[in-house]
CSV table of C-alpha atoms in Angstrom, one decimal:
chain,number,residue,atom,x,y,z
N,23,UNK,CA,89.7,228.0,24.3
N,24,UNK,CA,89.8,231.1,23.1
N,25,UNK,CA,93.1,230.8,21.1
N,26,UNK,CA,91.4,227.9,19.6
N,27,UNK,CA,88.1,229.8,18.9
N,28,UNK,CA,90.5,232.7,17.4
N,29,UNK,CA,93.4,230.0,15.2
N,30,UNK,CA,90.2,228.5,13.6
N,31,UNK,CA,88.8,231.7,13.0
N,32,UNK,CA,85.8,231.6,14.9
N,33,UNK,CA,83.8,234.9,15.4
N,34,UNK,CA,80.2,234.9,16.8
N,35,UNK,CA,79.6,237.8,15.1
N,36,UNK,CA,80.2,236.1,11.9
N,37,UNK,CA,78.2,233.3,13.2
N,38,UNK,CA,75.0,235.2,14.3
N,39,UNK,CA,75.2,237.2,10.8
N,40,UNK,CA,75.4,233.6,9.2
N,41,UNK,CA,72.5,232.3,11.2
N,42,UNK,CA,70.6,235.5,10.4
N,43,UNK,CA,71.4,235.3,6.9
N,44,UNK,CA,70.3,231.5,6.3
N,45,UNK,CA,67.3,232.0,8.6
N,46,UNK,CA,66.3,235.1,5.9
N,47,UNK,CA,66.9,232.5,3.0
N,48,UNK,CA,64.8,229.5,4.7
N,49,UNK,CA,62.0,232.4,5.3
N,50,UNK,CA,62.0,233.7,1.8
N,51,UNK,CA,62.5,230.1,0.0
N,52,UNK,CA,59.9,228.9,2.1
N,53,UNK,CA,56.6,231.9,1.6
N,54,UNK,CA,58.3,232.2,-1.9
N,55,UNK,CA,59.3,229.1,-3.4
N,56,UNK,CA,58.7,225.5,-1.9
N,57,UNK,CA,54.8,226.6,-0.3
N,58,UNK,CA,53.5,227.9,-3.7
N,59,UNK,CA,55.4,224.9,-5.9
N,60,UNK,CA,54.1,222.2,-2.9
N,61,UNK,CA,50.6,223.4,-3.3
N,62,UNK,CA,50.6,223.5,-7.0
N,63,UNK,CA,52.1,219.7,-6.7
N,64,UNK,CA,49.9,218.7,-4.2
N,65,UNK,CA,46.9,220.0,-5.6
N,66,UNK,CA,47.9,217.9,-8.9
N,67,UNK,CA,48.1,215.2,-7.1
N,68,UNK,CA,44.7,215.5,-5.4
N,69,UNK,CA,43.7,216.2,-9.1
N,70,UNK,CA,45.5,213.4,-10.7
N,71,UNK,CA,43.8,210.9,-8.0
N,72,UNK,CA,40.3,212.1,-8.3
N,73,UNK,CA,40.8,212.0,-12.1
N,74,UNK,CA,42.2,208.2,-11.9
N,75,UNK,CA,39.1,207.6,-9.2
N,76,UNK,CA,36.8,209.2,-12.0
N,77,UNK,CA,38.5,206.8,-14.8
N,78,UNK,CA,38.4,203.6,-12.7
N,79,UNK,CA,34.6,204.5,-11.8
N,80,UNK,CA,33.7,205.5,-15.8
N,81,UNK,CA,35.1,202.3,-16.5
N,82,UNK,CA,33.0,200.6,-14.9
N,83,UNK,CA,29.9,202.3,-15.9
N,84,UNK,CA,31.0,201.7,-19.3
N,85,UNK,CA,31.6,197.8,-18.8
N,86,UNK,CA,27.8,197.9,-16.7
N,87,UNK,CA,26.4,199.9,-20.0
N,88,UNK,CA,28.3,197.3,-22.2
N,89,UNK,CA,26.4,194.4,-20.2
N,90,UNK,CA,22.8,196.3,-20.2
N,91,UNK,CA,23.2,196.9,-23.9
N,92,UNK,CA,24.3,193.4,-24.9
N,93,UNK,CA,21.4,191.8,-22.8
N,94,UNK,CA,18.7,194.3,-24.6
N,95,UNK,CA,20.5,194.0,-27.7
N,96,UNK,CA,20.1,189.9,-27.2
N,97,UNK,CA,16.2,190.3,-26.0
N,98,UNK,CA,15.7,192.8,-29.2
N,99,UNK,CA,17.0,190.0,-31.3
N,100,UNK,CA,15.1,187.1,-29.8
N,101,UNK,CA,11.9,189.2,-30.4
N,102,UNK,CA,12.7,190.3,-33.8
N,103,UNK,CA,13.3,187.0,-34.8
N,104,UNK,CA,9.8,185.9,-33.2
N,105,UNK,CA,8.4,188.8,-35.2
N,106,UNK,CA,9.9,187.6,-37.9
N,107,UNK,CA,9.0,184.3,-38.0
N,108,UNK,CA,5.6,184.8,-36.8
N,109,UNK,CA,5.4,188.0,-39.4
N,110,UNK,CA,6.3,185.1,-42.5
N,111,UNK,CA,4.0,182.6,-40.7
N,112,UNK,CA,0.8,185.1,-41.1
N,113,UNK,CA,1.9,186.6,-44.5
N,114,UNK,CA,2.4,182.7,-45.8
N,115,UNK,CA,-1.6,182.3,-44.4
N,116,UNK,CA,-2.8,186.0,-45.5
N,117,UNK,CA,-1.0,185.3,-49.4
N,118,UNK,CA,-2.5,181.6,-49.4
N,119,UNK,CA,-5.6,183.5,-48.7
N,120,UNK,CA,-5.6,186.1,-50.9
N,121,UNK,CA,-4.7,183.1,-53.6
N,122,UNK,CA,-8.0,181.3,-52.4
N,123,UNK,CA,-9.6,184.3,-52.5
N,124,UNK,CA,-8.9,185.6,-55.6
N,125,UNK,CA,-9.4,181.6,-57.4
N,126,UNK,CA,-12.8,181.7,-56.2
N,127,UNK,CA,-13.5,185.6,-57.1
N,128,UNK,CA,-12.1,184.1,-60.6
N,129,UNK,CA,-14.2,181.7,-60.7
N,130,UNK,CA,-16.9,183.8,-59.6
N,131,UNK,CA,-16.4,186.2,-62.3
N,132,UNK,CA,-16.2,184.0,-64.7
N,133,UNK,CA,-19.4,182.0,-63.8
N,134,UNK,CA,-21.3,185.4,-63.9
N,135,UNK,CA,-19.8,186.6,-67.1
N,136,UNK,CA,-21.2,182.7,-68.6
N,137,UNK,CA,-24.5,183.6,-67.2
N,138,UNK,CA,-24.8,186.9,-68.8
N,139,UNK,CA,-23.4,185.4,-71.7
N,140,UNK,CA,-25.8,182.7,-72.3
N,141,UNK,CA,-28.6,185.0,-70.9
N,142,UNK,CA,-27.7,187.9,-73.6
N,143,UNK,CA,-27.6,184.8,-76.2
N,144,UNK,CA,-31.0,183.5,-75.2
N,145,UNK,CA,-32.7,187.2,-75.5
N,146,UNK,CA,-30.8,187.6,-78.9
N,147,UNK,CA,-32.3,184.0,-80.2
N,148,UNK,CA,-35.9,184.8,-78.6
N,149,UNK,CA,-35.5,188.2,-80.5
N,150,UNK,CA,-34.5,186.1,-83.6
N,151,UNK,CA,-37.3,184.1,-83.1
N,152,UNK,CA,-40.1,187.0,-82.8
N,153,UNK,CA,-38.3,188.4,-85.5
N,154,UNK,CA,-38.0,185.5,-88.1
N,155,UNK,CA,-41.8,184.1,-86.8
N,156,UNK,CA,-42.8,187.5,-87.8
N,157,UNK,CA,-41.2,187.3,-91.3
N,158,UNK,CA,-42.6,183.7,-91.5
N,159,UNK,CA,-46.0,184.2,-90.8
N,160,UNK,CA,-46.1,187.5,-93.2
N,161,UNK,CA,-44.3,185.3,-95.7
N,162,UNK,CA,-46.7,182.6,-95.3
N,163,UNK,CA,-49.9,185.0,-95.8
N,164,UNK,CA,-48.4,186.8,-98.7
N,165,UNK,CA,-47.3,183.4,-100.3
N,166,UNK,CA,-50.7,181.0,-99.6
N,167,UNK,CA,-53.0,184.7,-99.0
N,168,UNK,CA,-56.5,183.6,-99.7
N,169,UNK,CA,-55.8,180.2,-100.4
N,170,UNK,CA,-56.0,178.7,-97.0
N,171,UNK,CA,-58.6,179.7,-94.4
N,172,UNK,CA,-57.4,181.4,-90.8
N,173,UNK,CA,-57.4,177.8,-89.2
N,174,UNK,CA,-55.2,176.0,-91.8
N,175,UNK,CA,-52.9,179.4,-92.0
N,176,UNK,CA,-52.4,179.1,-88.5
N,177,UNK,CA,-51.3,175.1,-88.6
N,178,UNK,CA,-49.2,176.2,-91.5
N,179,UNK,CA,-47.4,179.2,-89.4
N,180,UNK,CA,-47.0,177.4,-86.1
N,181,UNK,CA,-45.4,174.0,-88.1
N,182,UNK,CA,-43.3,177.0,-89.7
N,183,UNK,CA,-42.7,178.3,-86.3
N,184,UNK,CA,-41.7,175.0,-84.6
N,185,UNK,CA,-39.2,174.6,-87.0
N,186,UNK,CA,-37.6,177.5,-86.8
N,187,UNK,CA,-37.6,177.2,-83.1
N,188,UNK,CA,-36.1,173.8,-83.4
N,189,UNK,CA,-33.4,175.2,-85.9
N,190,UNK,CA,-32.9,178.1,-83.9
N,191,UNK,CA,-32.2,175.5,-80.9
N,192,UNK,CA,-29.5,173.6,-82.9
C,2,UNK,CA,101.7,229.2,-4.8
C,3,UNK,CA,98.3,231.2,-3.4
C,4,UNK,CA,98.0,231.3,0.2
C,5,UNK,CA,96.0,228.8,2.2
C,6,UNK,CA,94.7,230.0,5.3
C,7,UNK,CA,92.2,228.6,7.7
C,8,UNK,CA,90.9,231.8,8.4
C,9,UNK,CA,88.3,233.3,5.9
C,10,UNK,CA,89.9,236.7,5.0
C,11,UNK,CA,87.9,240.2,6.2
C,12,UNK,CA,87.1,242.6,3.3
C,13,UNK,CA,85.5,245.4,5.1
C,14,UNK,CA,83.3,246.0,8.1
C,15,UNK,CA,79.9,246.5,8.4
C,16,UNK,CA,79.7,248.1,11.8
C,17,UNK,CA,80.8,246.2,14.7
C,18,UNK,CA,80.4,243.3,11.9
C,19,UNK,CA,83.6,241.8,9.6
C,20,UNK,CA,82.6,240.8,6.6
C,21,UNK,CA,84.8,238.3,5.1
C,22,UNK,CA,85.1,237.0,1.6
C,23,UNK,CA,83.1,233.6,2.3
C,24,UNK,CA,80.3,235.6,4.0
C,25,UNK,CA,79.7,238.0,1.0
C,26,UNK,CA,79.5,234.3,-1.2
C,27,UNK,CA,77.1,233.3,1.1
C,28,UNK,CA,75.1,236.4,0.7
C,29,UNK,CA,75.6,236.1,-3.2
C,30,UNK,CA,74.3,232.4,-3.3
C,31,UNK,CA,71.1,233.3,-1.3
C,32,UNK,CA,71.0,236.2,-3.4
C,33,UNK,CA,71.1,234.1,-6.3
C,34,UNK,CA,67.9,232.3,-4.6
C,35,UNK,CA,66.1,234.8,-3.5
C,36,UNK,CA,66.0,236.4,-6.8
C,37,UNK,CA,64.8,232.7,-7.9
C,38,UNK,CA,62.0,232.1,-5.7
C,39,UNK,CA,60.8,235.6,-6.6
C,40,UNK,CA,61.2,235.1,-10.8
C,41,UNK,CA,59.4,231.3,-9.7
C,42,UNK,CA,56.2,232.9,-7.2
C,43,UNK,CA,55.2,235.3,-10.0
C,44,UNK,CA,54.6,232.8,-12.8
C,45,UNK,CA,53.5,229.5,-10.3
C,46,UNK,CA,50.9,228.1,-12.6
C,47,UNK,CA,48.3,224.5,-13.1
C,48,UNK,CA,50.5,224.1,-16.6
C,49,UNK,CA,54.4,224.8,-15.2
C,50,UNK,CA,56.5,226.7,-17.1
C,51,UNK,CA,60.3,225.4,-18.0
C,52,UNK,CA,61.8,226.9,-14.9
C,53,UNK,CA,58.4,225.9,-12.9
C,54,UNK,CA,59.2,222.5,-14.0
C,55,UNK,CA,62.7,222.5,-13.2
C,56,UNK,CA,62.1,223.5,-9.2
C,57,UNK,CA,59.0,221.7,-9.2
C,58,UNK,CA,61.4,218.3,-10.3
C,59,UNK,CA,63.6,219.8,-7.9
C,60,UNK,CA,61.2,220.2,-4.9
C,61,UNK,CA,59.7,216.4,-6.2
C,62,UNK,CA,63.0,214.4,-5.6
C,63,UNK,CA,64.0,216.1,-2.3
C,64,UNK,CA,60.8,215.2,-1.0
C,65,UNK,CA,60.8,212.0,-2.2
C,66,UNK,CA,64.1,211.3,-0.7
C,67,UNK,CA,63.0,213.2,3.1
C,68,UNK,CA,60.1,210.4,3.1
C,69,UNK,CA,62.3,207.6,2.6
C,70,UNK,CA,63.6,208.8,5.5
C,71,UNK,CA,61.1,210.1,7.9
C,72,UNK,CA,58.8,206.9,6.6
C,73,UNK,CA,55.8,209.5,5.7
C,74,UNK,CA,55.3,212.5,3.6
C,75,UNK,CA,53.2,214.7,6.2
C,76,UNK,CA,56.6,214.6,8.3
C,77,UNK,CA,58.7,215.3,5.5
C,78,UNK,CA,56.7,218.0,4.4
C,79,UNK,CA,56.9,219.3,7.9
C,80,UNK,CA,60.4,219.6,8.2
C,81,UNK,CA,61.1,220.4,4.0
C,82,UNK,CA,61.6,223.6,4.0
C,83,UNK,CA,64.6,224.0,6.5
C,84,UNK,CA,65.9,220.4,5.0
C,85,UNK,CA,65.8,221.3,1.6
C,86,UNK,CA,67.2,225.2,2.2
C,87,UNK,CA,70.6,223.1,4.0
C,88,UNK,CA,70.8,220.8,1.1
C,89,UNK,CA,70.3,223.6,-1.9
C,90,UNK,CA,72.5,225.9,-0.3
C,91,UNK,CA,75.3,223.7,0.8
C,92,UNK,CA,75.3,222.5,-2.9
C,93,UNK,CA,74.8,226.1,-4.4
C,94,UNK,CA,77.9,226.8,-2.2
C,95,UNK,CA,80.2,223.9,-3.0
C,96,UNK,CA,79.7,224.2,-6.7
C,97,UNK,CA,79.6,228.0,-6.4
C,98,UNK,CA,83.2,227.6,-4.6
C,99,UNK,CA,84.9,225.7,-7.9
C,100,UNK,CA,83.7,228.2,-10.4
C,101,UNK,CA,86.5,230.0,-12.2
C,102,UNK,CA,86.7,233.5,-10.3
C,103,UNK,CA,85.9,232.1,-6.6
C,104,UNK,CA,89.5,232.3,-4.9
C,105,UNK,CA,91.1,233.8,-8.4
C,106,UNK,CA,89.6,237.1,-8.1
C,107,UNK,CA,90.4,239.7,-5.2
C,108,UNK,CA,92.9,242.8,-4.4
C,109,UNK,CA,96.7,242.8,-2.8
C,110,UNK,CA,96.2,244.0,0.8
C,111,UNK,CA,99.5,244.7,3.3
C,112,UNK,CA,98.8,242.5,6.3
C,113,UNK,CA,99.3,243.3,9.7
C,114,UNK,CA,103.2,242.4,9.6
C,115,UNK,CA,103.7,244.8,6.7
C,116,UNK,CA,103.7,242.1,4.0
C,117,UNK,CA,101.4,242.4,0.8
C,118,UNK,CA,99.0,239.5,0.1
C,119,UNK,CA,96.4,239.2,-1.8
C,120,UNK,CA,92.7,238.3,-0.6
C,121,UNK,CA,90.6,236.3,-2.8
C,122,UNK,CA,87.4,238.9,-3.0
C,123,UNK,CA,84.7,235.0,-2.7
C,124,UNK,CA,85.9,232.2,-1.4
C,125,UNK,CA,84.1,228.3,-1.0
C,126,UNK,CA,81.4,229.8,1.8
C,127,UNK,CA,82.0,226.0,3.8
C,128,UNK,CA,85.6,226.4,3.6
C,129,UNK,CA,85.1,228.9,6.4
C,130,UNK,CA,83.8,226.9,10.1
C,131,UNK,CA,82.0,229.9,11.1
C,132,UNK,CA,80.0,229.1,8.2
C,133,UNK,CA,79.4,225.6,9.0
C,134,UNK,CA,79.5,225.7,12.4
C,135,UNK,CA,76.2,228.3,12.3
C,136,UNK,CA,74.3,225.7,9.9
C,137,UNK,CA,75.3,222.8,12.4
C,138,UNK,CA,73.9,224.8,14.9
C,139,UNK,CA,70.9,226.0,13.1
C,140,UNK,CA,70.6,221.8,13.0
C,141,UNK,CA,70.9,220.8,16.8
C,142,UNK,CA,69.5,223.8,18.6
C,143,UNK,CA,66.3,223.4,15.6
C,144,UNK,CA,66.1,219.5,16.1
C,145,UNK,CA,65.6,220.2,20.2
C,146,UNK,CA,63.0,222.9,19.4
C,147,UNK,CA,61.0,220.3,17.1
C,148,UNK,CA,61.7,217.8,19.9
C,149,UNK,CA,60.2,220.3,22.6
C,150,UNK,CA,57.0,221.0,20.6
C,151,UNK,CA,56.1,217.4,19.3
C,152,UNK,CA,56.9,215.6,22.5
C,153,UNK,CA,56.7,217.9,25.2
C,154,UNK,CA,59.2,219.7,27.5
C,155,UNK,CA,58.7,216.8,29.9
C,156,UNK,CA,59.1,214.1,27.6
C,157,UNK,CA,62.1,215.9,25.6
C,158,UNK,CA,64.3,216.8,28.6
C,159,UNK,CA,63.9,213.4,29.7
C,160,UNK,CA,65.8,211.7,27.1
C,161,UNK,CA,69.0,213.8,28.4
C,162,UNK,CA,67.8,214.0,32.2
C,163,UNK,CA,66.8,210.8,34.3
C,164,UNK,CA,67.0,210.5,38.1
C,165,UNK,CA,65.3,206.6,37.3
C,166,UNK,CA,68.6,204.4,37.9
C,167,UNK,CA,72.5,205.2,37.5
C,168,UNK,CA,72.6,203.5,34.3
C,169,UNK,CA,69.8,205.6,32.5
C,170,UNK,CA,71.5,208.6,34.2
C,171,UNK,CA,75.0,208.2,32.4
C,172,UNK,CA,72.7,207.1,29.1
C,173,UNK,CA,71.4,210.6,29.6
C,174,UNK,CA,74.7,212.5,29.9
C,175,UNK,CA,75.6,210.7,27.2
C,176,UNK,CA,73.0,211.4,25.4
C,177,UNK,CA,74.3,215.2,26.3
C,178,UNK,CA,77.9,215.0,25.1
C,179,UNK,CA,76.8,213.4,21.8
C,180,UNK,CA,74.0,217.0,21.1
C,181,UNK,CA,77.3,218.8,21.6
C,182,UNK,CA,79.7,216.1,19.5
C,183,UNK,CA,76.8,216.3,16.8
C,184,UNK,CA,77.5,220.1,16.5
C,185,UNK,CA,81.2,219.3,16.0
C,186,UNK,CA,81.2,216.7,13.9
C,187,UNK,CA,78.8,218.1,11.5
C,188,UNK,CA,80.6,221.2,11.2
C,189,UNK,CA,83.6,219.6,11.1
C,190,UNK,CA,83.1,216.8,8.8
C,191,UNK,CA,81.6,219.9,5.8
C,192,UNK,CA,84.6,222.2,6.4
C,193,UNK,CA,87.0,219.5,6.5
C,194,UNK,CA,86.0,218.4,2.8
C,195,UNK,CA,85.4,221.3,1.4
C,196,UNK,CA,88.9,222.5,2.9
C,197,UNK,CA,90.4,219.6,1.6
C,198,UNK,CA,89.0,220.2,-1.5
C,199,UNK,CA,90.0,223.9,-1.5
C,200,UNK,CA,93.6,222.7,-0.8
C,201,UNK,CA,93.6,220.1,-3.4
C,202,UNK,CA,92.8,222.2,-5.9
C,203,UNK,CA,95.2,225.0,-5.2
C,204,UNK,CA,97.8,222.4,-5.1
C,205,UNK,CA,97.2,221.0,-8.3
C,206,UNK,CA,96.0,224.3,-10.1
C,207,UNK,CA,100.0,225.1,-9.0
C,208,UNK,CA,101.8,222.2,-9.6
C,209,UNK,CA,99.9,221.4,-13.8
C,210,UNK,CA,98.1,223.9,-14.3
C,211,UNK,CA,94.8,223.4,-17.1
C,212,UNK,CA,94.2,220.2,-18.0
C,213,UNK,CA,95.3,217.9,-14.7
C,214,UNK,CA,93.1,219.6,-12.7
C,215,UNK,CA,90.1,218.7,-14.5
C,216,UNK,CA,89.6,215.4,-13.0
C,217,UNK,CA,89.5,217.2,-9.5
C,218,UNK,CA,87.0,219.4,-10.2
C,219,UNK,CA,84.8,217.0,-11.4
C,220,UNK,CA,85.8,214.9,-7.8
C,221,UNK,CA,84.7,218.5,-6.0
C,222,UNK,CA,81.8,218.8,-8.2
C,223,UNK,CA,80.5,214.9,-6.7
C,224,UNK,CA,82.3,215.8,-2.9
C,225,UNK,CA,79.8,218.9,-2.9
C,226,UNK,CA,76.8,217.4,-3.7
C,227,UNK,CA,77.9,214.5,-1.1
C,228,UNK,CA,78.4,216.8,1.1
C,229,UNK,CA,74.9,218.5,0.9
C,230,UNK,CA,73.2,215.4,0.9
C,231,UNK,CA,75.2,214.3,4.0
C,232,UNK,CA,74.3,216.8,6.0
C,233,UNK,CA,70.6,217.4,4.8
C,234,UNK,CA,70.0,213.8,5.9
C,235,UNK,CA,71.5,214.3,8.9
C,236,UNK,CA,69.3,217.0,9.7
C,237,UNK,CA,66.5,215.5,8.7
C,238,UNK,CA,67.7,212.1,10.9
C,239,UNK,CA,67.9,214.3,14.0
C,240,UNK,CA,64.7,216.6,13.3
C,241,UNK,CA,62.8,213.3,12.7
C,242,UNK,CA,64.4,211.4,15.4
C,243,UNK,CA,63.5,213.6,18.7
C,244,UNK,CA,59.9,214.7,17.2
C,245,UNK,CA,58.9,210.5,17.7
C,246,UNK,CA,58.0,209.3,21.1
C,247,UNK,CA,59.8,206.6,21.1
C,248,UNK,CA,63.3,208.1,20.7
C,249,UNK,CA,66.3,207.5,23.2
């Protein structure tokens, strides 16, 4: 056994040393190499996963967002389009209003201004009137003076007056 | 022709301790890794660097490949460190053992029958079955410590010692006789092919020099990272198969 050991060049000494020298490297590869670069990788996974987790879970707070602000978006239009309509509906009522309104306040005016009109041009014939009876009656005296007596100067100056007041009236 | 011998050649002594030409490549190699890990630890970062990235891709697909075989990564994270250190340096090695230099490089010594010769100053660290025959170790005698802690002494020493029926009691020695096969077989099997390899090579090398013996070294090149993969599974097969209950 020992020629065998020795032709194939067996040595335990060599072999310790070898064991020694690979138990050494797993030690060193181990504290230096493959526990810091597994941690590293390990912890990127963990990170990876919770950020996938995170991604699948924002998703579907988006999509529940994306729901919520179609259905308010849907309500906000079905009441803006009843505001609408019911917005035309009372501005078609307040404009046919004002329109009333505003015929009648035409109207109105209108009727007052005749009023004052035919008033003003009433006071400016009774002026007239006074005015021209006046002249008439001084007209009369100067023209007939002593010829008539008061009573028939005063037939003369009303049948003057009457006519005026009729010609004034045409 | 150079000289093929079985025997790694001694250098010089260190103490009571030879140190031969494949032992001071096997101190070069873990050198060469040692150095790494130490380059690697002071820049491990969130965002990896180039050479992060290179050892972290590195660290990814052995893993990967431990949990096909132990079925889950918890138990091949367990037993990665030791798995992967056998597979890196068994590859470091091989392809270390083809480089120009390794075997091409030494000093004419006079032997002991008076004859000069001249001693290759590295040689193919697996070419020598002290070499492999301390890793195949390292293998069995760790596989039986895993077994011990998972399972218990009780439980572990079982497997290989029954008194419950003649049949289970021959299973058991068996079971004995194929621990101490494993050892042989695995040391056997890496120093045979990277022997062969050695030898094939040196053959070639002599008979066309340059250009025929390209083809080989790309053959050594694939043969040593066989090799390493070979026998990191099958430490990983026997550290995974005695730390389950259910093992025979």
């Amino acid at each position: 056994m020992e020629d065998l050991f020795h032709n194939l060049g067996i040595d335990w000494k060599i072999l310790v040393a070898q064991i020694v020298n690979f138990t050494i490297l797993v030690f060193v590869l181990t504290k230096f190499l493959y526990r810091p670069l597994l941690g590293m990788l390990n912890r990127r996974r963990d990170e990876i996963k919770k950020s996938a987790e995170k991604t699948v879970a924002a998703d579907k707070l988006v999509a529940e967002i994306e729901r919520q602000k179609e259905e308010v978006l849907a309500k906000a239009r079905t009441t803006s389009s009843e505001m609408i309509k019911k917005a035309e509906t009372q501005a078609t009522g307040a404009a046919e209003k004002i329109m009333t309104d505003a015929q009648a306040e035409a109207k109105r005016i209108a009727a007052d201004e005749r009023k004052k009109l035919a008033s003003e041009h009433d006071a400016l014939m009774q002026e007239a009137t006074r005015s021209l009876g006046a002249t008439v009656i001084r007209a009369v005296e100067q023209s007939v003076g002593d010829v008539l007596d008061e009573k028939a100067k005063g037939k003369l100056v009303e049948q003057a007056m009457q006519k005026v007041q009729v010609t004034a009236r045409t | 022709m150079d000289h093929i011998s079985i025997v790694a050649d001694t250098l010089f002594h260190i103490g009571p301790l030879p140190v031969t030409n494949t032992m001071l490549t096997a101190w070069i190699v873990s050198l060469g890794f040692i150095i790494f890990a130490f380059i690697i630890s002071r820049r491990v970062s969130y965002i990896p660097s180039k050479l992060q990235n290179f050892a972290e891709a590195v660290i990814e697909i052995i893993i990967g490949f431990l949990e096909t075989i132990a079925g889950d990564r918890k138990t091949a994270e367990r037993f990665f460190p030791i798995v992967a250190t056998i597979f890196l340096f068994v590859l470091a090695s091989n392809w270390l053992g083809i480089l120009p230099g390794v075997g091409s490089i030494g000093m004419h010594t006079v032997g002991h029958d008076g004859h000069e010769a001249f001693v290759p100053l590295f040689r193919s660290v697996y070419s020598d079955l002290n070499m492999t025959l301390a890793l195949a170790l390292i293998v069995v005698v760790l596989s039986h410590v895993y077994g011990l802690i998972t399972v218990g002494v009780r439980h572990h020493l079982g497997k290989f010692i029954t008194f419950k029926g003649p049949v289970l009691f021959f299973t058991g020695i068996l079971e004995i006789i194929g621990e101490l096969s494993k050892v042989i077989s695995l040391s056997f099997r890496l120093f045979g092919n990277v022997f062969a390899g050695e030898v094939l090579l040196i053959i070639i090398g002599s008979l066309v020099p340059y250009i025929a013996t390209i083809p080989f070294l790309g053959l050594e090149l694939f043969v040593g990272l066989i090799q390493a993969a070979i026998f990191g599974v099958l430490a990983m097969v026997a550290f995974s198969s005695f730390t389950r209950a259910d093992s025979h």
